mmCIF file of C-alpha atoms in Angstrom:
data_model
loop_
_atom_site.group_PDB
_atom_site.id
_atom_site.type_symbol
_atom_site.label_atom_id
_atom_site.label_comp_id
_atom_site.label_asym_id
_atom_site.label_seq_id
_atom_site.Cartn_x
_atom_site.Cartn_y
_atom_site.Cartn_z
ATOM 1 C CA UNK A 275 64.089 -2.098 -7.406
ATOM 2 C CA UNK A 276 65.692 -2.818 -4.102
ATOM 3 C CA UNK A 277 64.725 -1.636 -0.628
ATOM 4 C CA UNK A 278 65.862 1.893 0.847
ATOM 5 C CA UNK A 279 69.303 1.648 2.625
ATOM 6 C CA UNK A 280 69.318 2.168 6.333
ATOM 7 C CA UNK A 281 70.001 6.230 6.853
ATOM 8 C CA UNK A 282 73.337 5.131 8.805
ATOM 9 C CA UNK A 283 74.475 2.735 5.962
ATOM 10 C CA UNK A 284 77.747 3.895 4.181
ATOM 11 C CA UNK A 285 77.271 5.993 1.097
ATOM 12 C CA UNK A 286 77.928 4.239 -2.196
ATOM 13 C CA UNK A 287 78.077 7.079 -4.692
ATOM 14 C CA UNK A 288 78.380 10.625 -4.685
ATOM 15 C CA UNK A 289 77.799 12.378 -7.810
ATOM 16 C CA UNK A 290 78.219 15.815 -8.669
ATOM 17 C CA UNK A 291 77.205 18.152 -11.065
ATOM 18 C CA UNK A 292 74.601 20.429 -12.455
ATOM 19 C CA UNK A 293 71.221 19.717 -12.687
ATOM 20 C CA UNK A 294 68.144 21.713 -14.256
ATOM 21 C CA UNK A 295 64.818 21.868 -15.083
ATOM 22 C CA UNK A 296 63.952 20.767 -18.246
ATOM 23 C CA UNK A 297 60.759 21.293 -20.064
ATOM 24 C CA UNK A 298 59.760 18.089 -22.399
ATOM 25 C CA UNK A 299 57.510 18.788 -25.113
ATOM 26 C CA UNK A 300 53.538 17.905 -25.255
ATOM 27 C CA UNK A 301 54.382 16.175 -28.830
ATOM 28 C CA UNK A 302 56.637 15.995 -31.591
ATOM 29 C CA UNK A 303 57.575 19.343 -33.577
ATOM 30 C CA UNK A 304 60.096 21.953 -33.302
ATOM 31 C CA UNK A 305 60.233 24.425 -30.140
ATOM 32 C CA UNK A 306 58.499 26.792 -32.401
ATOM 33 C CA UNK A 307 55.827 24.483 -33.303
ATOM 34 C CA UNK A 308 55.363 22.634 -29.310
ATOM 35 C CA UNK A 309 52.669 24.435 -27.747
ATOM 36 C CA UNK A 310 53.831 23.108 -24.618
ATOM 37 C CA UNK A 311 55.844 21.470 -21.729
ATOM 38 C CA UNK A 312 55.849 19.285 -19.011
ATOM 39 C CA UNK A 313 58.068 20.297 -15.982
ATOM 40 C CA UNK A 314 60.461 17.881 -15.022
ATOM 41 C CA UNK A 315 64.172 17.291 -14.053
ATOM 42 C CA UNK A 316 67.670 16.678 -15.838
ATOM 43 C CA UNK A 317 71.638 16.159 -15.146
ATOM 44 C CA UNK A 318 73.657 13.613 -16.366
ATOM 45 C CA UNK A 319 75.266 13.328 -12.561
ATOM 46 C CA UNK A 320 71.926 13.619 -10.747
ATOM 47 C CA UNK A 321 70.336 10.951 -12.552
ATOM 48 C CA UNK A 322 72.687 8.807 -12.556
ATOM 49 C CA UNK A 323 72.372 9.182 -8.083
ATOM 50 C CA UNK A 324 68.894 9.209 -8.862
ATOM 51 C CA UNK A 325 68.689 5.449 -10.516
ATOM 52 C CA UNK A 326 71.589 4.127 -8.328
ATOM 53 C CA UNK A 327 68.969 5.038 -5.200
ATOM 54 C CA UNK A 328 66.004 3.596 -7.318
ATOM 55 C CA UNK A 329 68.148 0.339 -7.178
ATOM 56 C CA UNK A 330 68.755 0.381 -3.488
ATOM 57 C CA UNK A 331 71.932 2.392 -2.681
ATOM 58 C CA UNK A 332 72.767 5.042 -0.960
ATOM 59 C CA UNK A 333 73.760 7.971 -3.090
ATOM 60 C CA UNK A 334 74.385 11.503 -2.524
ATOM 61 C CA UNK A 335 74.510 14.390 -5.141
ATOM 62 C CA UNK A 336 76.027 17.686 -4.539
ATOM 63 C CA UNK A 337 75.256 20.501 -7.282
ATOM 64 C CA UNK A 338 74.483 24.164 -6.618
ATOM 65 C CA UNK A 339 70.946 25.526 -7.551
ATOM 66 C CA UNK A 340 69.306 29.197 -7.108
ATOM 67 C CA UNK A 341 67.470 30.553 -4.306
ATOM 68 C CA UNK A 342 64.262 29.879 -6.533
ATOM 69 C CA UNK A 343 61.484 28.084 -7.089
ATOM 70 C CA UNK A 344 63.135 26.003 -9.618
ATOM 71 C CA UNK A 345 65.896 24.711 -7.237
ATOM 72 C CA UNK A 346 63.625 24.536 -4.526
ATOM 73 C CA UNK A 347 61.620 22.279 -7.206
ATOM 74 C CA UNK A 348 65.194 20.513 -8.060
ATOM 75 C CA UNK A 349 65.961 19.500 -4.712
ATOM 76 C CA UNK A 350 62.807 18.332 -3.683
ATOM 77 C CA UNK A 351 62.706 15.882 -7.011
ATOM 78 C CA UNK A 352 66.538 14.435 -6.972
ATOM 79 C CA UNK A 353 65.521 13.591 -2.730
ATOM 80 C CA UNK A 354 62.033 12.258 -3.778
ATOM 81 C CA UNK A 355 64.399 9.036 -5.106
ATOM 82 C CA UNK A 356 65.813 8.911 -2.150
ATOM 83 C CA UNK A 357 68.846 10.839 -2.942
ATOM 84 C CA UNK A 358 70.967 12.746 -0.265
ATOM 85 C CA UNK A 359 70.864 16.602 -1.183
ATOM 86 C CA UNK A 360 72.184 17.639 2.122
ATOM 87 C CA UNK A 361 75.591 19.341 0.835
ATOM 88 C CA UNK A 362 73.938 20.853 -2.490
ATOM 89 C CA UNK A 363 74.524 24.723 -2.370
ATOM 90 C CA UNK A 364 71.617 27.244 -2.568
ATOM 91 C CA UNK A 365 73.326 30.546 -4.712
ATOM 92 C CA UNK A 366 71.144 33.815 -3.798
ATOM 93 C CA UNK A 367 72.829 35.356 -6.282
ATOM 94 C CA UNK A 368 72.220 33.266 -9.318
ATOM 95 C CA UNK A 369 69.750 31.041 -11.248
ATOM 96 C CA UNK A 370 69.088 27.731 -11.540
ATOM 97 C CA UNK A 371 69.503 26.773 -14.953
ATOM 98 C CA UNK A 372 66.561 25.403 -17.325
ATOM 99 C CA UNK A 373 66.343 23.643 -20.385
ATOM 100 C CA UNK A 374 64.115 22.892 -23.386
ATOM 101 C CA UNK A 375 64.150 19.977 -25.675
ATOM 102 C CA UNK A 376 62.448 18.307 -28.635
ATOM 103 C CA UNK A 377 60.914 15.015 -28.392
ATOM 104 C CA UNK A 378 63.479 13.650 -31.453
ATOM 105 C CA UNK A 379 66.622 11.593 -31.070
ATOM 106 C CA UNK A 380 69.405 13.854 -29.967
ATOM 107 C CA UNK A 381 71.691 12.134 -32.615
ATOM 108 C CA UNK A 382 69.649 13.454 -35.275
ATOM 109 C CA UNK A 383 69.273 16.753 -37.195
ATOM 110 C CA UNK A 384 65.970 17.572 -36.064
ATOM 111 C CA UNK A 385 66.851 17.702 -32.479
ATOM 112 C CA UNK A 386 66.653 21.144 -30.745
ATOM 113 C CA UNK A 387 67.595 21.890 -27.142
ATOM 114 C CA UNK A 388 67.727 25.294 -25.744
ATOM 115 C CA UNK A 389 69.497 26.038 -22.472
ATOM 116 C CA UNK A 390 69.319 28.828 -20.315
ATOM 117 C CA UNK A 391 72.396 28.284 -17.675
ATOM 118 C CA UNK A 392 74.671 31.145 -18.434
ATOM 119 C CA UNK A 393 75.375 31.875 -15.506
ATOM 120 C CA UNK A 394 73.597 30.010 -13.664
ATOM 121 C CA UNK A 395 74.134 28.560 -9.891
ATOM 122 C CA UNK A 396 76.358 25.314 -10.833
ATOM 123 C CA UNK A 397 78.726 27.177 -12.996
ATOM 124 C CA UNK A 398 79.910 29.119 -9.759
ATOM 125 C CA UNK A 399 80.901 25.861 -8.446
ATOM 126 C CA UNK A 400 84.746 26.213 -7.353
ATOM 127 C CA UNK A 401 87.100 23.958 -4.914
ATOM 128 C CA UNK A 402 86.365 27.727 -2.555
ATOM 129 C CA UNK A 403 82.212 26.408 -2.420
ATOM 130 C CA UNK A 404 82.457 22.750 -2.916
ATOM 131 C CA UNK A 405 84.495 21.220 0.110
ATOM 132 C CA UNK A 406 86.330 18.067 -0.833
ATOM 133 C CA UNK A 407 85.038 16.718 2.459
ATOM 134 C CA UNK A 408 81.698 16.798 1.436
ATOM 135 C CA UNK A 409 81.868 14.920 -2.150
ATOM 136 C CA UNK A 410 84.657 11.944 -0.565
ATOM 137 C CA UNK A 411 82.414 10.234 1.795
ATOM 138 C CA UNK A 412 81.440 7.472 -0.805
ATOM 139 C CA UNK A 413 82.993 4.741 -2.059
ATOM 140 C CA UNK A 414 83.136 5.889 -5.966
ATOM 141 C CA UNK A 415 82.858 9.568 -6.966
ATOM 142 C CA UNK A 416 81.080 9.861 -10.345
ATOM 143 C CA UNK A 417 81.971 13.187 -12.369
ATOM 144 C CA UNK A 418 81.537 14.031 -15.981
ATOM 145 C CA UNK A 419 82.891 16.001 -18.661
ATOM 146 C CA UNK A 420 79.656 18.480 -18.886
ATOM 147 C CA UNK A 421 80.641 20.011 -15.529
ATOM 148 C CA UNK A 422 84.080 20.710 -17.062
ATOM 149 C CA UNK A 423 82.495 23.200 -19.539
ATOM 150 C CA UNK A 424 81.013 25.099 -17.562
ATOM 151 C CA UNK A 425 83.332 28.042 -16.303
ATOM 152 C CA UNK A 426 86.554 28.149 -15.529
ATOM 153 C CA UNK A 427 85.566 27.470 -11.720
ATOM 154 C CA UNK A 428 83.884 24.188 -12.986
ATOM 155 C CA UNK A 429 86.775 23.122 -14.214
ATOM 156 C CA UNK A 430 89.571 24.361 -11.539
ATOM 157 C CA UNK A 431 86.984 22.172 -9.336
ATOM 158 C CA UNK A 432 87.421 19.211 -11.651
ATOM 159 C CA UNK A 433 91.200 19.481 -11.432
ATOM 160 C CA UNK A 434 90.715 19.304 -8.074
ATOM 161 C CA UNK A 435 88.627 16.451 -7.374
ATOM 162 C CA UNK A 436 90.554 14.109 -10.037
ATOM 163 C CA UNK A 437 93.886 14.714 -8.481
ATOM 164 C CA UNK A 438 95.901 12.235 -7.143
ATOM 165 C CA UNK A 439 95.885 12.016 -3.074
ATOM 166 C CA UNK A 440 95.561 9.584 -0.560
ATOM 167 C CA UNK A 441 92.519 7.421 0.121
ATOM 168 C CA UNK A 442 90.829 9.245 -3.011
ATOM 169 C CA UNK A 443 87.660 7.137 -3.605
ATOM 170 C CA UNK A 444 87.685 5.512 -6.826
ATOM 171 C CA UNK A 445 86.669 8.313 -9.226
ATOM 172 C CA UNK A 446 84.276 7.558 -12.173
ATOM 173 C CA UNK A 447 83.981 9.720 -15.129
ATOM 174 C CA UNK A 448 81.802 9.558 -18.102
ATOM 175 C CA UNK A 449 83.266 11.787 -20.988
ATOM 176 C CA UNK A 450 79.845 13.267 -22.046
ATOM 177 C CA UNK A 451 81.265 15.049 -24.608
ATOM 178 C CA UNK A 452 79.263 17.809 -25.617
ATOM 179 C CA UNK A 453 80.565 20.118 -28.437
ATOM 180 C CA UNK A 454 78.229 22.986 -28.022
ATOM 181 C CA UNK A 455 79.455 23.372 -24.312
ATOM 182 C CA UNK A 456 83.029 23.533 -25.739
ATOM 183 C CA UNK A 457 82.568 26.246 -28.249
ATOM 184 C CA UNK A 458 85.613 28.901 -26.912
ATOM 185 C CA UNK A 459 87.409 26.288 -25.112
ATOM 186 C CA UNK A 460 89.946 22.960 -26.124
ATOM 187 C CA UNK A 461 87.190 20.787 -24.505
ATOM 188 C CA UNK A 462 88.868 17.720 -26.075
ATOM 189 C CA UNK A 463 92.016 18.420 -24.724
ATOM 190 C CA UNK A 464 90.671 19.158 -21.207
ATOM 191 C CA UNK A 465 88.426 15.693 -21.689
ATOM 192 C CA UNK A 466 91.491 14.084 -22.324
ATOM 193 C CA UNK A 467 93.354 15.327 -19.390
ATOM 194 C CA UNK A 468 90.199 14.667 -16.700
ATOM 195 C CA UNK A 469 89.779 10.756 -18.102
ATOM 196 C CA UNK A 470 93.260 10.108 -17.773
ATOM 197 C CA UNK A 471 93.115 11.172 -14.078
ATOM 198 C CA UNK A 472 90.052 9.082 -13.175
ATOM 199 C CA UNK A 473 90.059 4.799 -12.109
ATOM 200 C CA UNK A 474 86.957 3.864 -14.246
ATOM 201 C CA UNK A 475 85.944 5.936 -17.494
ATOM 202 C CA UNK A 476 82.696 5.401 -19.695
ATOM 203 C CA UNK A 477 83.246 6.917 -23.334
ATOM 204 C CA UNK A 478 80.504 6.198 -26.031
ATOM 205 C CA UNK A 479 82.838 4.723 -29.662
ATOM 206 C CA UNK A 480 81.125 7.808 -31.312
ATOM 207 C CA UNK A 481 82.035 10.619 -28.495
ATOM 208 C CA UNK A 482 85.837 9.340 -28.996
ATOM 209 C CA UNK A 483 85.735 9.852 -32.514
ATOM 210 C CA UNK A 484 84.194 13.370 -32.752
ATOM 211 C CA UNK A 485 86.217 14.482 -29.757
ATOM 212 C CA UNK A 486 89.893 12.757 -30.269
ATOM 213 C CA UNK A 487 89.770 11.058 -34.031
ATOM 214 C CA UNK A 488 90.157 8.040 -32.486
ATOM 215 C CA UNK A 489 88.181 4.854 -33.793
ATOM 216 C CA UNK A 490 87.711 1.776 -31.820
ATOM 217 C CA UNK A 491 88.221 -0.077 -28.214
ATOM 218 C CA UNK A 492 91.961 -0.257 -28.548
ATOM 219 C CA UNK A 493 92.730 3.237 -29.985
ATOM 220 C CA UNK A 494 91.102 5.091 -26.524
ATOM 221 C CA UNK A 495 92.984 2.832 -24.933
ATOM 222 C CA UNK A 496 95.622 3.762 -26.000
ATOM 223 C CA UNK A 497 94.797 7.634 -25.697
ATOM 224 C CA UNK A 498 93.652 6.634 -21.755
ATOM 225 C CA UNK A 499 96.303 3.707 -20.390
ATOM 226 C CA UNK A 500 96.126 5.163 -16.973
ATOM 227 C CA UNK A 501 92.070 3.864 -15.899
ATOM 228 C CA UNK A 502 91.992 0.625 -14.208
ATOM 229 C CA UNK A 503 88.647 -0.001 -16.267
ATOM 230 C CA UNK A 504 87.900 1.856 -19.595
ATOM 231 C CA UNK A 505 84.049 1.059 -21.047
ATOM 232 C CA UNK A 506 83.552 1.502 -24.746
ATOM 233 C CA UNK A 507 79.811 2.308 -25.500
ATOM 234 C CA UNK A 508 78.608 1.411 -28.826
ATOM 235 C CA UNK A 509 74.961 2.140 -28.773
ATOM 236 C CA UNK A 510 72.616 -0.721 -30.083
ATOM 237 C CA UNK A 511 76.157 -2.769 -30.627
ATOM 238 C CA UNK A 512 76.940 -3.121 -26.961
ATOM 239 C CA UNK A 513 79.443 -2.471 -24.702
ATOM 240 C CA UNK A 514 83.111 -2.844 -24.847
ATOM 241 C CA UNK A 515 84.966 -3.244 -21.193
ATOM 242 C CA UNK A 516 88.637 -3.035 -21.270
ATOM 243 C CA UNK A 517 90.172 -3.800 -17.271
ATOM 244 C CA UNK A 518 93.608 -3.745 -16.219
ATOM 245 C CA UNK A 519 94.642 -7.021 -14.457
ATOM 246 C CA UNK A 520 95.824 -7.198 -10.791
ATOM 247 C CA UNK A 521 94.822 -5.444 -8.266
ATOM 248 C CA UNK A 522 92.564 -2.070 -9.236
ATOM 249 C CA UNK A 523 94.528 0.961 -8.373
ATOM 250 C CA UNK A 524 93.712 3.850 -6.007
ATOM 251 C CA UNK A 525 94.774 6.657 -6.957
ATOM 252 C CA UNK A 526 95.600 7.956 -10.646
ATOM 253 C CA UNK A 527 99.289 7.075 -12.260
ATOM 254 C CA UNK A 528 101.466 10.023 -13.149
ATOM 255 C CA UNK A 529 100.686 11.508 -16.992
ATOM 256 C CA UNK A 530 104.349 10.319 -17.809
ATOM 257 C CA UNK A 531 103.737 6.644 -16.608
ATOM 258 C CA UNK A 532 104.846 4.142 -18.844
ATOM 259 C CA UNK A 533 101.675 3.023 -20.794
ATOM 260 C CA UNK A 534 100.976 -0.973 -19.748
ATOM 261 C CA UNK A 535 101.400 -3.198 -22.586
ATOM 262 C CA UNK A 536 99.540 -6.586 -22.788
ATOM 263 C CA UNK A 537 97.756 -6.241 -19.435
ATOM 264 C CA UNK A 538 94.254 -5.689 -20.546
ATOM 265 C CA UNK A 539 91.149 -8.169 -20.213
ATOM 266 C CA UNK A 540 88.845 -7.396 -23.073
ATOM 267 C CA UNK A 541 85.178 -8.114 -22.071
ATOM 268 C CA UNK A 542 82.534 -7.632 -25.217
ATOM 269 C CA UNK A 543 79.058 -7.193 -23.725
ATOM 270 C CA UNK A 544 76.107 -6.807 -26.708
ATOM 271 C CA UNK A 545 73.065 -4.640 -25.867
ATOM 272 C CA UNK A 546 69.519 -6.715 -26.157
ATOM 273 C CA UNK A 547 67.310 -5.705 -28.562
ATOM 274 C CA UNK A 548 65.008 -2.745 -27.425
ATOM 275 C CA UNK A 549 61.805 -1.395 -28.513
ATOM 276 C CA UNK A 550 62.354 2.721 -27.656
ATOM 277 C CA UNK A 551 59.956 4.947 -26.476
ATOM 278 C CA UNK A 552 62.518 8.269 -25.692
ATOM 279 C CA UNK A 553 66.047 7.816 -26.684
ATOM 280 C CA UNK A 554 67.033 9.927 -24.158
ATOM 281 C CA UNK A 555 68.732 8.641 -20.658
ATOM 282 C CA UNK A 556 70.663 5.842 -22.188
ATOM 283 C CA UNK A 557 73.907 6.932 -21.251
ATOM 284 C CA UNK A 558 73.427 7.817 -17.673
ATOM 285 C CA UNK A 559 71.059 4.741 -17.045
ATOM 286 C CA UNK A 560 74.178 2.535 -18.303
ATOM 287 C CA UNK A 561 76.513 4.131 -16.040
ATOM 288 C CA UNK A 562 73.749 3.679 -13.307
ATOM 289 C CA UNK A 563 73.859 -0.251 -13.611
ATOM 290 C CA UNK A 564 77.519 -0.728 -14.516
ATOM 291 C CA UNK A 565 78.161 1.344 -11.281
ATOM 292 C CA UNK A 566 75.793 -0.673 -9.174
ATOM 293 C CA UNK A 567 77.497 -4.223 -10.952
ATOM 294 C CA UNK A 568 80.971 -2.453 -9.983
ATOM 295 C CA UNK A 569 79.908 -1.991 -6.278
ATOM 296 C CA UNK A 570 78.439 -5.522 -5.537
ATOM 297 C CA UNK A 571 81.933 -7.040 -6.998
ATOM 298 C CA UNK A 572 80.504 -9.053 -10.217
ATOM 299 C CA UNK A 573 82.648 -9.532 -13.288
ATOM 300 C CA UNK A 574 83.003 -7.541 -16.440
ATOM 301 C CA UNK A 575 80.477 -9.245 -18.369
ATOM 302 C CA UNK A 576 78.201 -8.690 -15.417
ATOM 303 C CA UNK A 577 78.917 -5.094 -14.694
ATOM 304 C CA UNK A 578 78.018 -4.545 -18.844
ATOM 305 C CA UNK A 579 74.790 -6.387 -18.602
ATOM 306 C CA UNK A 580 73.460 -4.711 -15.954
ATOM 307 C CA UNK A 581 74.305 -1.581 -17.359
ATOM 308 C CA UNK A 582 72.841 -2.221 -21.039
ATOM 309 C CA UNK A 583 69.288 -3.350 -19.062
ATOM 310 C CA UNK A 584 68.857 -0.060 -16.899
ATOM 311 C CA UNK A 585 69.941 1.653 -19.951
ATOM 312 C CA UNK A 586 66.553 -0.188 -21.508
ATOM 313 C CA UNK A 587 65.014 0.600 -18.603
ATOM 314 C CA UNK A 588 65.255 4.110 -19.275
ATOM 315 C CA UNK A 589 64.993 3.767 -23.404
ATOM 316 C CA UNK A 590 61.569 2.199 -23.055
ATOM 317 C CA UNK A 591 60.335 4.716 -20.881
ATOM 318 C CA UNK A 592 59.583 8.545 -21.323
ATOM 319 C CA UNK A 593 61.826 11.039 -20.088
ATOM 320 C CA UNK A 594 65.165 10.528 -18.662
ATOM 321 C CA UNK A 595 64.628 8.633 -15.437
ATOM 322 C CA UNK A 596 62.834 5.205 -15.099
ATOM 323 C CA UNK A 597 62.373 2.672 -12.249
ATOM 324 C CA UNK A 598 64.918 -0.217 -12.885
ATOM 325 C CA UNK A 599 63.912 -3.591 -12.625
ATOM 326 C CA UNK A 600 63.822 -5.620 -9.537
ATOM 327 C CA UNK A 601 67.743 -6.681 -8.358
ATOM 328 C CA UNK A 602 66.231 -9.971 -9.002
ATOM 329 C CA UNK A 603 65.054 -10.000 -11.921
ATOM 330 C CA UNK A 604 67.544 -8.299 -13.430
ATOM 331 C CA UNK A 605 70.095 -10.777 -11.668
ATOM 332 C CA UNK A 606 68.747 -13.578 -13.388
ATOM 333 C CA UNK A 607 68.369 -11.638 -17.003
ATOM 334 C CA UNK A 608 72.447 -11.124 -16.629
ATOM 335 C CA UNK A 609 72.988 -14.663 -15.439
ATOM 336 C CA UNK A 610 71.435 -16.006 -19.385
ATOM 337 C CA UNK A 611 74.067 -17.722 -21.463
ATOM 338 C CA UNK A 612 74.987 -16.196 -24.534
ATOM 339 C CA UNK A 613 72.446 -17.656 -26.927
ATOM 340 C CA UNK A 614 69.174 -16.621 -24.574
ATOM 341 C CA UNK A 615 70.624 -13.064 -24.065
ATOM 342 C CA UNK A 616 71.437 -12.661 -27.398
ATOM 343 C CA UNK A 617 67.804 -13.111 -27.900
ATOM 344 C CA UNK A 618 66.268 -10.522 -25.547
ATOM 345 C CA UNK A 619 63.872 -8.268 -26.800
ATOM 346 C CA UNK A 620 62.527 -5.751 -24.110
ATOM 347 C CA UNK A 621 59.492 -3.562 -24.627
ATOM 348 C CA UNK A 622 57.720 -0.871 -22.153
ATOM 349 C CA UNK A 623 56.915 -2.390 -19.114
ATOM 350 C CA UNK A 624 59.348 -4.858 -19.257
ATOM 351 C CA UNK A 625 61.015 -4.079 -15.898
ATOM 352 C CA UNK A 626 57.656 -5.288 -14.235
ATOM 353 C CA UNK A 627 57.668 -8.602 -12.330
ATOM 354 C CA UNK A 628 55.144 -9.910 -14.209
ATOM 355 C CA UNK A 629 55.635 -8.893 -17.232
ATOM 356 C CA UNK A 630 57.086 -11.053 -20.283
ATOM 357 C CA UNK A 631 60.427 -10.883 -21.524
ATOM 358 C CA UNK A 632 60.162 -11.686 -25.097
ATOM 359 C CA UNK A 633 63.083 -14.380 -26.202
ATOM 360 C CA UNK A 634 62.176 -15.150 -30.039
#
């Protein structure tokens, strides 16, 4: 972790989306079993804000809550990490939406996860509430497909932000594709679409496969040819980071572009080994780091590593936010050759200064 930014320092990130409270269980079981639940918070957009401020930048997240405890609960958490909350909307109108979840590996059968957000606050986000003013004052704008799903208005908004214009900031989107959200809508088509239209794109191997049939690094490429950088996730296996050559672009090519042929770098990044306590945070945590690489300049292989260790910053911690380690430590994690990293093993409390970094 990183000192606070000074409050007139540029901002780095703005991230936008919805954000609830989510209940985590007391212990393993189903919901009918829990007896119950800790209060805390969840978004894939706010925590990703949340661990770029952890790590010393200045973020800013924009959402749209209820004129209710909860979001007055919401807001208070997201700027407790130092997060700017100044242009999230208050909706007297509507909720703020909830969640419950089971303590079990959301890639697994026996997860359960309830939400209440029909209707909630964030899905009455439009381009008519959400000023483009007040999400372009950063340097990268990080969207994701959840927001898409939401309503129609989430998505008009969506269109809106990822369209091409002048002195757009470079637009991040993670694909986040999440089925049940997508239930009486083409949500892979729209996915699709919103990726194309964005400069850096994170899409887990397994998300492009249930979502477009494709399988492998150079298939979504060739689905997505417009991104400057396209990242691959593939869990425990790594990170695949696919960058166009020459200089990044900044604003999105036309859908009828010519495809560029030959003009990728192909960075493969493996994940360490990690011991997991919650398998829950991963992805955002891994945007988190590759995002904070991508805005200090370092190379592919850089921008992956730092991503995979505030991903196991988050895995070997409960919940879905977790302090990142020290810039400097993990600076000099990222900076071991192949062999050493290959051998990282990282427990809980591993993000600590002083404690040991197991390299068998």
């Amino acid at each position: 972790m990183t000192g606070t930014p000074p409050e007139d320092a540029p901002v780095d990130v703005v991230c936008l989306g919805e954000s609830m409270v989510t209940f985590l269980p007391s212990r393993p079981g189903s919901l009918a079993d829990v007896p119950s639940f800790t209060r805390t918070i969840g978004g894939a957009e706010s925590n990703v804000a949340c661990a770029l401020a952890a790590a010393g930048h200045r973020t800013k997240w924009v959402g749209r809550v209820g004129r209710d405890g909860f979001g007055d609960h919401l807001v208070d958490a997201i700027a407790g990490y130092g997060v700017d909350v100044s242009a999230v909307g208050r909706d007297p109108a509507r909720p703020t939406g909830v969640y419950f979840r089971t303590a079990t590996d959301r890639a697994t059968d026996a997860h359960e996860v309830v939400y209440y957000r029909a209707g909630s606050a964030a899905s009455a986000m439009s381009p008519a509430n959400v000023p483009y003013d007040s999400v372009a004052d950063g340097r990268i704008l990080h969207l994701s497909g959840i927001t898409a799903a939401l309503s129609a208005d989430c998505l008009a908004l969506m269109r809106t932000l990822t369209a091409p214009r002048a002195n757009r900031p470079l637009v991040s989107f993670d694909v986040n594709h999440r089925p049940g959200l997508w239930r009486d809508g083409p949500g892979a088509g729209v996915l699709l679409e919103l990726a194309r239209r964005a400069d850096l794109v994170f899409v887990g191997e397994d998300e492009a496969e249930d979502a477009w049939g494709l399988s492998g690094p150079a298939a979504v490429r060739a689905a997505l040819p417009e991104p400057a950088v396209l990242v691959v996730k593939r869990g425990g296996g790594g990170a695949v980071v696919l960058e166009r050559r020459g200089p990044a672009r900044t604003a999105p090519a036309p859908h009828d572009a010519p495809a560029p042929v030959g003009r990728d770098t192909v960075t493969a990044a493996p994940a360490p080994t990690v011991d997991i306590v919650a398998p829950v945070g991963a992805g955002d945590a891994f945007a988190a780091g590759f995002l904070s690489a991508t805005l200090r300049g370092l190379g592919a292989r850089e921008r992956a590593r730092h991503g995979h260790l505030m991903a196991a910053a988050a895995l070997t911690a409960p919940g879905d936010l977790a302090a990142p380690p020290r810039r400097a430590h993990a600076d000099r994690l990222v900076a071991l050759d192949d062999d050493a990293w290959g051998r990282l093993h990282l427990g809980p409390g591993w993000t600590g200064e002083d404690q040991e970094v197991r390299t068998p």
